[in-house]
XYZ file of C-alpha atoms in Angstrom:
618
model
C -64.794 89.465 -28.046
C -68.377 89.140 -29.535
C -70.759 86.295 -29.176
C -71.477 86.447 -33.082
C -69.540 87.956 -35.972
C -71.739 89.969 -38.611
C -70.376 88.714 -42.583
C -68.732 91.222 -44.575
C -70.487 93.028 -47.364
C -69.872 91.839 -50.984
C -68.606 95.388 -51.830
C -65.721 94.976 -48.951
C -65.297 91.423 -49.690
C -63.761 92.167 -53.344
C -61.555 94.794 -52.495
C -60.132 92.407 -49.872
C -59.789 89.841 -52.564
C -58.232 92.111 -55.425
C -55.516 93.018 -52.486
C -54.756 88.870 -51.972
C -54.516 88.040 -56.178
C -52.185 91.464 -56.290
C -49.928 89.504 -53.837
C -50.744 86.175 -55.867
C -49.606 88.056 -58.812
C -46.364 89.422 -57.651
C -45.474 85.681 -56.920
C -46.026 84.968 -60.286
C -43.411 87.947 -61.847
C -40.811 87.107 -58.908
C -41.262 83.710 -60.125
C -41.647 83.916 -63.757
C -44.621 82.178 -63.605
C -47.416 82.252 -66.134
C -51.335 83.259 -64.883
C -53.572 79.787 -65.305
C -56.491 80.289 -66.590
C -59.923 80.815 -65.310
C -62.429 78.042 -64.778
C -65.579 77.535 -66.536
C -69.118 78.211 -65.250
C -69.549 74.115 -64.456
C -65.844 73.638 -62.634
C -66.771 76.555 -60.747
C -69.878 75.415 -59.667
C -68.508 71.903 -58.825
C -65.546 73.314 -57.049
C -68.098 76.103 -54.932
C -70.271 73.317 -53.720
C -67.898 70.898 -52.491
C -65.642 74.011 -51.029
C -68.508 75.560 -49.036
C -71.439 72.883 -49.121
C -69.340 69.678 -48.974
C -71.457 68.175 -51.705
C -72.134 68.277 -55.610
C -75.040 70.166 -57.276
C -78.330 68.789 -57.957
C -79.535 68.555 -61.701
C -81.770 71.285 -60.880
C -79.138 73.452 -59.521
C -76.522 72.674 -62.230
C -78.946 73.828 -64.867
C -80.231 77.152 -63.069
C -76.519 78.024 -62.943
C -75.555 77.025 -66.626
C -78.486 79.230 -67.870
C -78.438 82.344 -65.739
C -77.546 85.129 -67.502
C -76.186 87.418 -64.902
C -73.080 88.758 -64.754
C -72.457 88.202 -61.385
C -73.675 84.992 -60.954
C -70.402 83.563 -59.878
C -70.619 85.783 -56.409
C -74.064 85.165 -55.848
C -73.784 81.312 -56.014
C -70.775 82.358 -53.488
C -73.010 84.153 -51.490
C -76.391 81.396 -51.771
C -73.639 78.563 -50.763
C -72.368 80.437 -47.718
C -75.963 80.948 -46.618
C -76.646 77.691 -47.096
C -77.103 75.085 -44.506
C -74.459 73.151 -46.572
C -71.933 75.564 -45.538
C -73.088 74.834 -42.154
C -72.739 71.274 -42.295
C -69.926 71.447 -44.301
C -68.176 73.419 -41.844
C -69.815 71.129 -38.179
C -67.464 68.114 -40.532
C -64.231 70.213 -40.361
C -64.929 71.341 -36.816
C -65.423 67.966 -35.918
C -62.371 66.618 -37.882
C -60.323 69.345 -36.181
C -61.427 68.925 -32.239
C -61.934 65.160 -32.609
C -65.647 65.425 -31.674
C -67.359 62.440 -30.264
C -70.587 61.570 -29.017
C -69.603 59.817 -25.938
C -66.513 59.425 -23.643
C -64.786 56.881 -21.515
C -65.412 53.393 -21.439
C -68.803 54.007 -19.320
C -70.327 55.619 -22.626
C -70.585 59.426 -20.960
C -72.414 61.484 -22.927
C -71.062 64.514 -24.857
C -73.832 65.227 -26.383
C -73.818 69.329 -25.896
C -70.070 69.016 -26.702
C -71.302 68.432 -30.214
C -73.949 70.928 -30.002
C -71.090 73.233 -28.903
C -69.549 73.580 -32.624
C -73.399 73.285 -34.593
C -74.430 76.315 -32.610
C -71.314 77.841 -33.055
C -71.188 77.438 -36.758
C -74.772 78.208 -36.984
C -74.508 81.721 -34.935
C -71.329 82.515 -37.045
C -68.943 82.389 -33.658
C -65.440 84.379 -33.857
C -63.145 81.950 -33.806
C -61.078 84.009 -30.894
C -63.804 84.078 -28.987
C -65.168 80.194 -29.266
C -61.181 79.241 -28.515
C -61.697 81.858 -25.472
C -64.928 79.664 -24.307
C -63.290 76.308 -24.752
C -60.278 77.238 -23.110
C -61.732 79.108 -19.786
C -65.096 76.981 -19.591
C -65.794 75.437 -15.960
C -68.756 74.144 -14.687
C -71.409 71.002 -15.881
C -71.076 69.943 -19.193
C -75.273 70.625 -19.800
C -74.755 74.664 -18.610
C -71.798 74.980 -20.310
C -71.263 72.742 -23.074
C -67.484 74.309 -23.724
C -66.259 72.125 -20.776
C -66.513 69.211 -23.091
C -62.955 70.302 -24.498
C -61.455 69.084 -21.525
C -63.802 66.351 -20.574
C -63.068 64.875 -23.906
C -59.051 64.396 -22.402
C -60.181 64.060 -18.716
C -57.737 62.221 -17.159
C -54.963 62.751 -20.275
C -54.661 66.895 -19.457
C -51.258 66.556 -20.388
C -52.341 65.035 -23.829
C -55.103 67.822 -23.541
C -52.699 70.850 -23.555
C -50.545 69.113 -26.563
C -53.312 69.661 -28.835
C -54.299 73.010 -27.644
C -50.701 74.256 -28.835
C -51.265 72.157 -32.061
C -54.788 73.323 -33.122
C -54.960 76.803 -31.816
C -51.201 77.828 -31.844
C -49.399 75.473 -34.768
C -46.866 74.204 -32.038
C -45.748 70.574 -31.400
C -44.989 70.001 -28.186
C -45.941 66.435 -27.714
C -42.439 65.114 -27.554
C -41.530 67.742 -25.221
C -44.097 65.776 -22.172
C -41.321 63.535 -21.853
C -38.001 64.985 -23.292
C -36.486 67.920 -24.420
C -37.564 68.489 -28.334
C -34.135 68.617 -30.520
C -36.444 69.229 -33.607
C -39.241 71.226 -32.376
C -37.503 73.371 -30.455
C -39.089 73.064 -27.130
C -38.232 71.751 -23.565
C -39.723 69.643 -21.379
C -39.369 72.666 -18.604
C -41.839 74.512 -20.937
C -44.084 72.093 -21.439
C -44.576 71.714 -17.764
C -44.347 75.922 -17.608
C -47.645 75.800 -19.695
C -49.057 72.797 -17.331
C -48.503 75.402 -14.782
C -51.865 77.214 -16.887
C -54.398 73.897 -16.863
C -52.796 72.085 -13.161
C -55.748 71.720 -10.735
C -58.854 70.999 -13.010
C -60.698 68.635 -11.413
C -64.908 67.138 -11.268
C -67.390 68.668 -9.120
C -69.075 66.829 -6.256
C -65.683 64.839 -5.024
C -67.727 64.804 -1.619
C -70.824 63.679 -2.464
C -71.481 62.328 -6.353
C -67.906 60.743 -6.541
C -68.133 59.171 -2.391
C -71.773 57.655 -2.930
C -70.551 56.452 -6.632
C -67.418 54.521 -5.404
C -69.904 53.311 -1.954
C -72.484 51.986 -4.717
C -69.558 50.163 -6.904
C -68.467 48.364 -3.413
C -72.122 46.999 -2.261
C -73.489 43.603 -2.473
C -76.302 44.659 -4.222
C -74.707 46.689 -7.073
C -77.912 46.590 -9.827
C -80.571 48.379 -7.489
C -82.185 51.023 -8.481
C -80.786 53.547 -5.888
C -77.004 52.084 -6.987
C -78.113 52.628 -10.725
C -78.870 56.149 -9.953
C -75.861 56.607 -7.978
C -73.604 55.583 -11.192
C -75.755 57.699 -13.620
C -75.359 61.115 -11.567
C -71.983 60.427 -11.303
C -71.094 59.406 -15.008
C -73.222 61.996 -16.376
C -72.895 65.221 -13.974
C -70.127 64.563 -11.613
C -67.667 63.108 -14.303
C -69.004 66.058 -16.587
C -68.376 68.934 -14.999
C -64.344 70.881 -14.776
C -63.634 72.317 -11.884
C -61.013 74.904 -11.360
C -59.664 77.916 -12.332
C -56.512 76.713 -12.534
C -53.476 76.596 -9.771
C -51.165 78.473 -11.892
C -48.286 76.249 -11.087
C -47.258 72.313 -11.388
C -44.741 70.201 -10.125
C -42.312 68.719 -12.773
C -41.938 64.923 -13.438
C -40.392 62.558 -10.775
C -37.978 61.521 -13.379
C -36.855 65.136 -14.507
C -32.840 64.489 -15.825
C -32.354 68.560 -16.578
C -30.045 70.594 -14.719
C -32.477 73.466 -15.183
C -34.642 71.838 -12.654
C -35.124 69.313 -9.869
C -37.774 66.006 -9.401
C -41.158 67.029 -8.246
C -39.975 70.625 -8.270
C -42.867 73.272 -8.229
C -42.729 75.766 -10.628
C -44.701 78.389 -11.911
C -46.925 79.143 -15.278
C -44.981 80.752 -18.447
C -45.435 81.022 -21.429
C -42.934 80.198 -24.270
C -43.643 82.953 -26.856
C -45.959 85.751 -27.162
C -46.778 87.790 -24.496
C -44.919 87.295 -21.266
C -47.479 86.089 -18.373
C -45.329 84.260 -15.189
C -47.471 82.528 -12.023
C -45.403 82.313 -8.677
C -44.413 78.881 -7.888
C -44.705 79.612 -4.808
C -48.993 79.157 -4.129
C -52.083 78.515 -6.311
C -53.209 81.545 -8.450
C -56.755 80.011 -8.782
C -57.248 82.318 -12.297
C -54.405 81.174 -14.646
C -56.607 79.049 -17.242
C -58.440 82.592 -18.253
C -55.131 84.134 -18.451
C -54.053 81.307 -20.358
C -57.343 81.672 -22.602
C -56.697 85.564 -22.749
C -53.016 85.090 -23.708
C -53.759 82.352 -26.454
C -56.097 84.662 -28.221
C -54.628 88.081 -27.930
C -53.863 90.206 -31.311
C -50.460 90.054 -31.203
C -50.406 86.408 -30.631
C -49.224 86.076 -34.251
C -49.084 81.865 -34.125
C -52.772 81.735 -32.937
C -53.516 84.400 -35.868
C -51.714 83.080 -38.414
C -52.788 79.229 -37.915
C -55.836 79.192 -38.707
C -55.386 81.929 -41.206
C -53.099 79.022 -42.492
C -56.133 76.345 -41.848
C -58.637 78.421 -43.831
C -56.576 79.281 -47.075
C -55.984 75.451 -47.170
C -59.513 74.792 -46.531
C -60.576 76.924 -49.504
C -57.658 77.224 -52.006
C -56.773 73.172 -52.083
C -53.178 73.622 -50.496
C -51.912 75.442 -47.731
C -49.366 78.569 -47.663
C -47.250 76.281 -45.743
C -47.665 72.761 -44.356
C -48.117 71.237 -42.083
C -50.216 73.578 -40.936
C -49.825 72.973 -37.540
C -46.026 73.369 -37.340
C -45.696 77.002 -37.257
C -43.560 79.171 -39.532
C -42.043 82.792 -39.045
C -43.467 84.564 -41.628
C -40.213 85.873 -42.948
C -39.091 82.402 -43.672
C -41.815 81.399 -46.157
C -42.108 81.770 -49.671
C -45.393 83.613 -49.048
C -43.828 86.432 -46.227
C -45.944 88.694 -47.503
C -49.023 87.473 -48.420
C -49.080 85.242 -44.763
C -48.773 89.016 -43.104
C -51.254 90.484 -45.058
C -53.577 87.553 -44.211
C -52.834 87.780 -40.436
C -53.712 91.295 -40.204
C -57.008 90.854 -42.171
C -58.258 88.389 -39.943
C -57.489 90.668 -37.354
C -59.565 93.299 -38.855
C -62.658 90.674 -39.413
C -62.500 89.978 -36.023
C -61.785 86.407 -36.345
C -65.004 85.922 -38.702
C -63.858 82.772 -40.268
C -67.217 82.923 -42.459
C -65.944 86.410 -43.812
C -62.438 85.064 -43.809
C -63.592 82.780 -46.312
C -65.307 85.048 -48.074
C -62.716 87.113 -49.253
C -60.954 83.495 -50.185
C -63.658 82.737 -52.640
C -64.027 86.356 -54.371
C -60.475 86.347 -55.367
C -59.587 85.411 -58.983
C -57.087 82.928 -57.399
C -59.910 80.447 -56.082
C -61.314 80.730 -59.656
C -57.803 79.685 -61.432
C -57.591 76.112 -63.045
C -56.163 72.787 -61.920
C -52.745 73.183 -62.235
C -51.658 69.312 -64.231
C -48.234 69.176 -62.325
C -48.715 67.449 -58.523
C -46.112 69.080 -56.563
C -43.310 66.971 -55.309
C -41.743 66.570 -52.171
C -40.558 70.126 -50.735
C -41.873 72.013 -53.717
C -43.492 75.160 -53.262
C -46.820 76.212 -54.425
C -47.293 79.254 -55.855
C -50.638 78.835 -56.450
C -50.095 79.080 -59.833
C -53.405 76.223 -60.557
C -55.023 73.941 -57.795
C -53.689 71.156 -56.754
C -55.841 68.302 -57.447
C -57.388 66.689 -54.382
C -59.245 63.320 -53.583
C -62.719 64.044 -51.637
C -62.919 64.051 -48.492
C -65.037 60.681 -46.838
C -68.037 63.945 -46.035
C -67.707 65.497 -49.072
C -68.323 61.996 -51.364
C -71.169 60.628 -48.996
C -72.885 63.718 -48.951
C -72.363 63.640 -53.078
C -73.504 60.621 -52.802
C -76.720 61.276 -51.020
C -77.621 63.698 -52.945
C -77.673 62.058 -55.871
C -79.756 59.034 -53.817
C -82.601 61.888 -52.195
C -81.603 65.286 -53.737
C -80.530 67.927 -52.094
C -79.658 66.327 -48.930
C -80.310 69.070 -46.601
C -83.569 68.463 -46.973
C -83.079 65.376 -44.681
C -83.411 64.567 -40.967
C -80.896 66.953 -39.031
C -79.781 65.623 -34.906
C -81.897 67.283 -32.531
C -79.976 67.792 -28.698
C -81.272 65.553 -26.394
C -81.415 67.214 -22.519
C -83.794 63.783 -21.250
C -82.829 62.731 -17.986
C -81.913 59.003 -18.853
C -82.780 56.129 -16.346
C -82.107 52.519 -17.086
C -82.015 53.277 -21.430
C -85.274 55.375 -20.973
C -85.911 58.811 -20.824
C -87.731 59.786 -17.465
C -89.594 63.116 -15.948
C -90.167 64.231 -19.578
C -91.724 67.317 -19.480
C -90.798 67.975 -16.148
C -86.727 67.899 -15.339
C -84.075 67.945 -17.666
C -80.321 67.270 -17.619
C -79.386 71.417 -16.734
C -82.133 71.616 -14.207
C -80.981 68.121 -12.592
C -77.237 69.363 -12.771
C -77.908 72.812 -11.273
C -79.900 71.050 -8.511
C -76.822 68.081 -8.165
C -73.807 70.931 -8.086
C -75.678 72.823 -5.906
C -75.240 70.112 -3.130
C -72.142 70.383 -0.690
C -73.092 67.884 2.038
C -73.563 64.611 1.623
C -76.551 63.401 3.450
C -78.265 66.240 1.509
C -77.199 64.486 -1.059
C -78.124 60.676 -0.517
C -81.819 62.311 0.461
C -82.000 64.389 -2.880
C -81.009 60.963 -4.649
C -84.106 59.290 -2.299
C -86.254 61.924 -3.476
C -85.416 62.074 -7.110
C -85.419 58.461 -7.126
C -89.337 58.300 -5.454
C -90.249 61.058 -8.335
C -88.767 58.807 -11.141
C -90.492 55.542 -9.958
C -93.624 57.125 -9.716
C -93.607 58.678 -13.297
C -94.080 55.635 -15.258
C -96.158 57.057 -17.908
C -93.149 58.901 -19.311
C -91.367 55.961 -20.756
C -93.728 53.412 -20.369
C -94.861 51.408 -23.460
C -98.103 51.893 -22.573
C -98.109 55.795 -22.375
C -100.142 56.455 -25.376
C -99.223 58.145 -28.484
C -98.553 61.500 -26.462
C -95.884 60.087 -24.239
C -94.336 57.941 -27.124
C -93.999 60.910 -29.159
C -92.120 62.769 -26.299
C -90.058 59.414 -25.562
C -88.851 59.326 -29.930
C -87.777 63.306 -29.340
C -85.660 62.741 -26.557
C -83.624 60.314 -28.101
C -80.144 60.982 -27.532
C -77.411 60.482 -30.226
C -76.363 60.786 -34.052
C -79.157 60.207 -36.627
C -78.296 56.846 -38.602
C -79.080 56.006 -42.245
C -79.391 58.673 -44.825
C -78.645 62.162 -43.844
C -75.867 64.555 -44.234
C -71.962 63.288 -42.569
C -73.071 65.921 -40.034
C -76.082 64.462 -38.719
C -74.244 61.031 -38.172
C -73.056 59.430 -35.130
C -69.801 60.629 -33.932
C -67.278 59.153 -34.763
C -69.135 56.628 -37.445
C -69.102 53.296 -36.712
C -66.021 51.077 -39.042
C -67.309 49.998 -41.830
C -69.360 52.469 -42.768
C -68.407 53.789 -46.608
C -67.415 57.324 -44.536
C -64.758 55.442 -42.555
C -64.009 53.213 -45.677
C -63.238 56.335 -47.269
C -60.540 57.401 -44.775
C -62.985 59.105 -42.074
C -61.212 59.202 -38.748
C -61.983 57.088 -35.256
C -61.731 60.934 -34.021
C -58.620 60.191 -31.608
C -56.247 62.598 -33.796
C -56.553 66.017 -34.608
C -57.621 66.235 -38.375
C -57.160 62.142 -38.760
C -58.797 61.904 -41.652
C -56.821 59.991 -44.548
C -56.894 60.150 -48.411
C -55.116 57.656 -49.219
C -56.906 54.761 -51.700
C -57.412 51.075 -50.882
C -58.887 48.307 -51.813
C -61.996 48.026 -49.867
C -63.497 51.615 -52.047
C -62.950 50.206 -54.822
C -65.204 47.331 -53.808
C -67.778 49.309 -52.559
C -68.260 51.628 -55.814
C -68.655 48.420 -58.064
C -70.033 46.014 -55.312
C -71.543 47.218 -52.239
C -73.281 50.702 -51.045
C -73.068 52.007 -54.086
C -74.620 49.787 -56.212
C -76.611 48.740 -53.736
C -78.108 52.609 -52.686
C -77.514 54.004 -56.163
C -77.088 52.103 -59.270
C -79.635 49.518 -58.476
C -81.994 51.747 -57.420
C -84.317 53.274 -59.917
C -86.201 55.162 -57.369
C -83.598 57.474 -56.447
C -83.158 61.433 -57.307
C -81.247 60.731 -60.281
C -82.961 58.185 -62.296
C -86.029 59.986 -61.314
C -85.238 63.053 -62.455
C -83.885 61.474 -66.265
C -87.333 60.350 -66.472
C -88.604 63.723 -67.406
C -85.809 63.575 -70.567
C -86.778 62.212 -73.699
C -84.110 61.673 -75.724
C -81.450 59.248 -75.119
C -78.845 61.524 -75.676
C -80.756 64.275 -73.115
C -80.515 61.161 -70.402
C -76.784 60.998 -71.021
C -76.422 64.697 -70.753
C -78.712 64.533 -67.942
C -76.037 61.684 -66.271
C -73.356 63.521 -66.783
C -74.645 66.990 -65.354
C -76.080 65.194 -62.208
C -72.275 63.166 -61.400
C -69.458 65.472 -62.710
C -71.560 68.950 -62.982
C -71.135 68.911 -67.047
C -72.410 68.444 -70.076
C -70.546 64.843 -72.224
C -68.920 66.209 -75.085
C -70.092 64.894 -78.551
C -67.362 61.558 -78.267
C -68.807 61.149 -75.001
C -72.131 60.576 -76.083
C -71.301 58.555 -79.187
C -69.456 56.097 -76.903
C -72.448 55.593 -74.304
C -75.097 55.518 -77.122
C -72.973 52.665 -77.850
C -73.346 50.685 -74.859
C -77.305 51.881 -75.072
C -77.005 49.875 -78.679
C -74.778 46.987 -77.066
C -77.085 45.667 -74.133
C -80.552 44.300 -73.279
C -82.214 47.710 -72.151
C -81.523 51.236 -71.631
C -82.260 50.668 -68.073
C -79.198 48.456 -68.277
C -77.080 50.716 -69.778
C -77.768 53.833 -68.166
C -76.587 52.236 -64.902
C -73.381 50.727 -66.530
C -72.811 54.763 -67.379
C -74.050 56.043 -63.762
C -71.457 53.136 -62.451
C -68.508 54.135 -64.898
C -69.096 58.171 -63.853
C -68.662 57.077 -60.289
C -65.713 55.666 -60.234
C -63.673 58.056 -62.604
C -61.230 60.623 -61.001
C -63.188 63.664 -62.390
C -66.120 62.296 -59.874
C -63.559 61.592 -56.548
C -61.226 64.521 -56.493
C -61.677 67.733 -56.603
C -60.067 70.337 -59.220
């Protein structure tokens, strides 16, 4: 497995894509289907940005596109999107949609800050997707040398919740129901869900002897709020409690309530897995390696469910629907409408080595991405044939980020999160410049006695009262400056969904707009309510948008002189196209009807927002 997959060439990406529509058009003779037309230049360009960059075009960038003149200029906006740091930010929302990313854990507030960082870097060095699954699945050690061990810190103390939504995301099986009970519907037993325990039993913290004993001794004393106590709960929170431990015993011990006669109460038994490749642990003593051979078996070639999900994911993700839903409820290939196609698309991600950059790729060259809305919603049970996209409401990322950009322009131009390795004492960052978080956890986990440790806590202690100028409020500009770029934490305000606090706080339009509280895998909702409509005619809105004349969009209709080029110049900068002639009639009709144009032009801005063509996506 490599560290970082290298994109596939525009050459190889077409003939991929003319080998999917040849599939997509045998669907259509076997169904007697008719071929939908292609989409013009501006659909295309709406549809490209909000598929790759999560956000609408700029004026700027709607009217380069409109007037280039190249032939090609369909692939290279393909390519300049993918290259984009939209498609990276784009693709940290899905990531973070998918693994339920947060910024902290536990009631306590731990940290998970290089959790986060996990999935931007990953994104940003273009990580196989076998191999990040590989990392999250194996990872051991503290959470700042290894930021992969945040998948299971993120559960700690839930592993059996932990390994549910390992099968869901990475292998398209439900086995939630099978924790407690056999599974009549999904087709599992609770004897394998405990078999696959076997994989994960024995994970534990580090420094059970030393961080954990002088952590509970400082919760018992009289004097719980000194400074040595405070110190004592912040090594343990933040490097004890983040660290796994473990490679993994290999074996478990079912439930004392077990009812099956395959199996007693409290039995032991060993590691198995259900499908794939047969690996078996003795139940007889610890293996000490089975979460790497759980890790190796999840992402072997031949595991076809771990292929062909996120094959599954991705087509969604680009084409609007899904060869099969839900996508993480696995299907035999044989027994979908799509057999062939689903096989063609698990051996070709395969062959890109689990690039799920070049995956997409090939996605977005094919003449089936480029096919028009098909008017028909599918009803319950249909089957798409792909035959037209489905029509689908934004996602909450996808309309703030359109939203921001037409408040500042192109929006990743704003602030981006910077990761924040400050040792933290009492709110405030301490021994900047001197000790981080991986130094101090290297030093911490390196301790196996525990005097040695209580005296390295003296001594650290000592160093941090004595380095006042670091935080203090009187440290000059210099030491200010230092304190401001160790702050830890999501950026706030206006930036990019990415950038944001994890999950966003409620209230916020994102979670207004059916962003998730990050406690289910891919929570988000798009279902409509009240309180949106509210806030497009009464609230952020109007408040950030409408009302503001100093934002990218009036500003930019400034440069127009016509009336009629300002209406053009409105329309372009919302829904990505020119108003056709009725169009303009009608709002140089409200121009004639109130006080100002001023007035009018935000009555037009206001009735762009709110119309389908703006929220969903064709």
């Amino acid at each position: 497995m490599t560290s970082q997959a290298e994109v596939i060439s525009d050459a190889e990406a077409k003939k991929e894509a003319l080998k999917i529509d040849k599939f997509i058009a045998r669907g259509f003779q076997n169904e007697k289907l008719s071929v939908p037309a292609l989409v013009d230049d501006t659909t295309f360009l709406r549809r490209s940005f909000l598929t790759i960059a999560g956000r609408i075009p700029t004026l700027n960038e709607v009217r380069f596109f409109i007037d280039a003149k190249d032939e090609d200029k369909r692939d290279l906006m393909i390519n300049y999107l993918l290259n984009s740091p939209g498609y990276e930010s784009h693709t940290i929302n899905w990531m973070n949609e998918l693994f339920r990313v947060r910024d902290s854990s536990g009631g306590n507030g731990r940290t998970l800050e290089p959790y986060v960082f996990f999935f931007r870097d990953a994104v940003k060095a273009n990580k196989p997707w076998n191999t990040m699954t590989y990392e999250l699945l194996s990872a051991e050690g503290s959470l700042w040398e290894n930021p992969a061990t945040g998948y299971f810190i993120r559960d700690k103390g839930m592993e059996k919740d932990n390994l549910s939504i390992t099968m869901q995301v990475f292998a398209g099986a439900r086995m939630e129901c099978s924790q407690c009970h056999d599974d009549p519907f999904g087709g599992y037993d609770q004897r394998d869900f405990y078999h696959l325990m076997g994989f994960i039993d024995g994970i534990h913290s580090a420094g059970k002897e030393t961080l954990e004993k002088v952590y509970q001794e400082a919760r018992k004393g009289s004097e719980r709020e000194t400074d040595f106590n405070t110190l004592a709960y912040f090594l343990f929170n933040e490097i004890g409690y983040n660290s796994v431990k473990g490679g993994g015993n290999g074996r478990t011990q079912l439930p004392p309530d077990y009812q099956y006669s395959d199996g007693n109460p409290n039995e032991m038994i060993g590691a198995k897995t259900p499908f794939g490749k047969r690996i078996r642990s003795s139940d007889k003593k610890n293996s000490g390696k089975s979460r790497k051979e759980f890790a190796e078996w999840m992402v072997d070639d031949k595991n076809v469910r771990f292929t062909q999900t996120i094959a599954n994911r991705l087509w969604g993700r680009v084409m609007g629907s899904p060869l099969y839903s839900p996508v993480d409820e696995y299907q035999e290939p044989e027994e979908t409408k799509h057999r062939a196609l689903i096989t063609h698309l698990n051996a070709l991600i395969v062959k890109l080595n689990y690039d799920i950059k070049s995956f997409q790729k090939v996605l977005l060259y094919t003449r089936t991405y480029q096919f028009d809305s098909n008017p028909n919603q599918l009803g319950r049970g249909d089957i798409d044939y792909f035959n037209g996209r489905q029509l689908r409401r934004l996602t909450p990322e996808q309309l703030w980020d359109s939203l921001i950009t037409l408040q500042k322009g192109n929006p990743d131009s704003l602030s981006t999160r910077q990761l924040s390795d400050s040792i933290y004492f009492r709110g405030k960052p301490v021994l900047v410049g001197k000790k981080n978080m991986t130094e101090l956890s290297k030093e911490i986990l390196a301790i196996d006695n525990y005097e040695n440790y209580k005296n390295y806590m003296e001594s650290l202690l000592a160093e941090i009262q004595s380095d006042k100028g670091s935080y203090s409020t009187n440290a000059g500009e210099g030491g200010m400056m230092m304190a401001r770029q160790s702050r830890r934490g999501g950026l706030s305000g206006i930036v990019r969904a990415s950038e944001l606090a994890q999950p966003v706080k409620a209230g916020h339009l994102l979670r207004q707009f059916g962003l998730s509280d990050r406690s289910l895998v891919e929570g988000n909702t798009d279902e409509a309510n009240i309180s949106q409509i509210l806030t497009m005619l009464n609230g952020y809105v109007q408040d950030a948008i409408i009302n503001d004349s100093s934002n990218s969009m009036y500003t930019l209709l400034k440069g127009l002189d016509s009336p009629q080029d300002r209406i053009r110049g409105l329309f372009l900068s919302i829904l990505t196209r020119p108003p056709s002639d009725a169009e303009i009639e009608l709002m140089m009709g409200e121009i004639a009807r109130v006080k100002t144009p001023e007035e009018a032009y935000r009555n037009i801005a206001t009735a762009l927002l709110c119309t389908h063509e703006f929220l969903f996506l064709k």
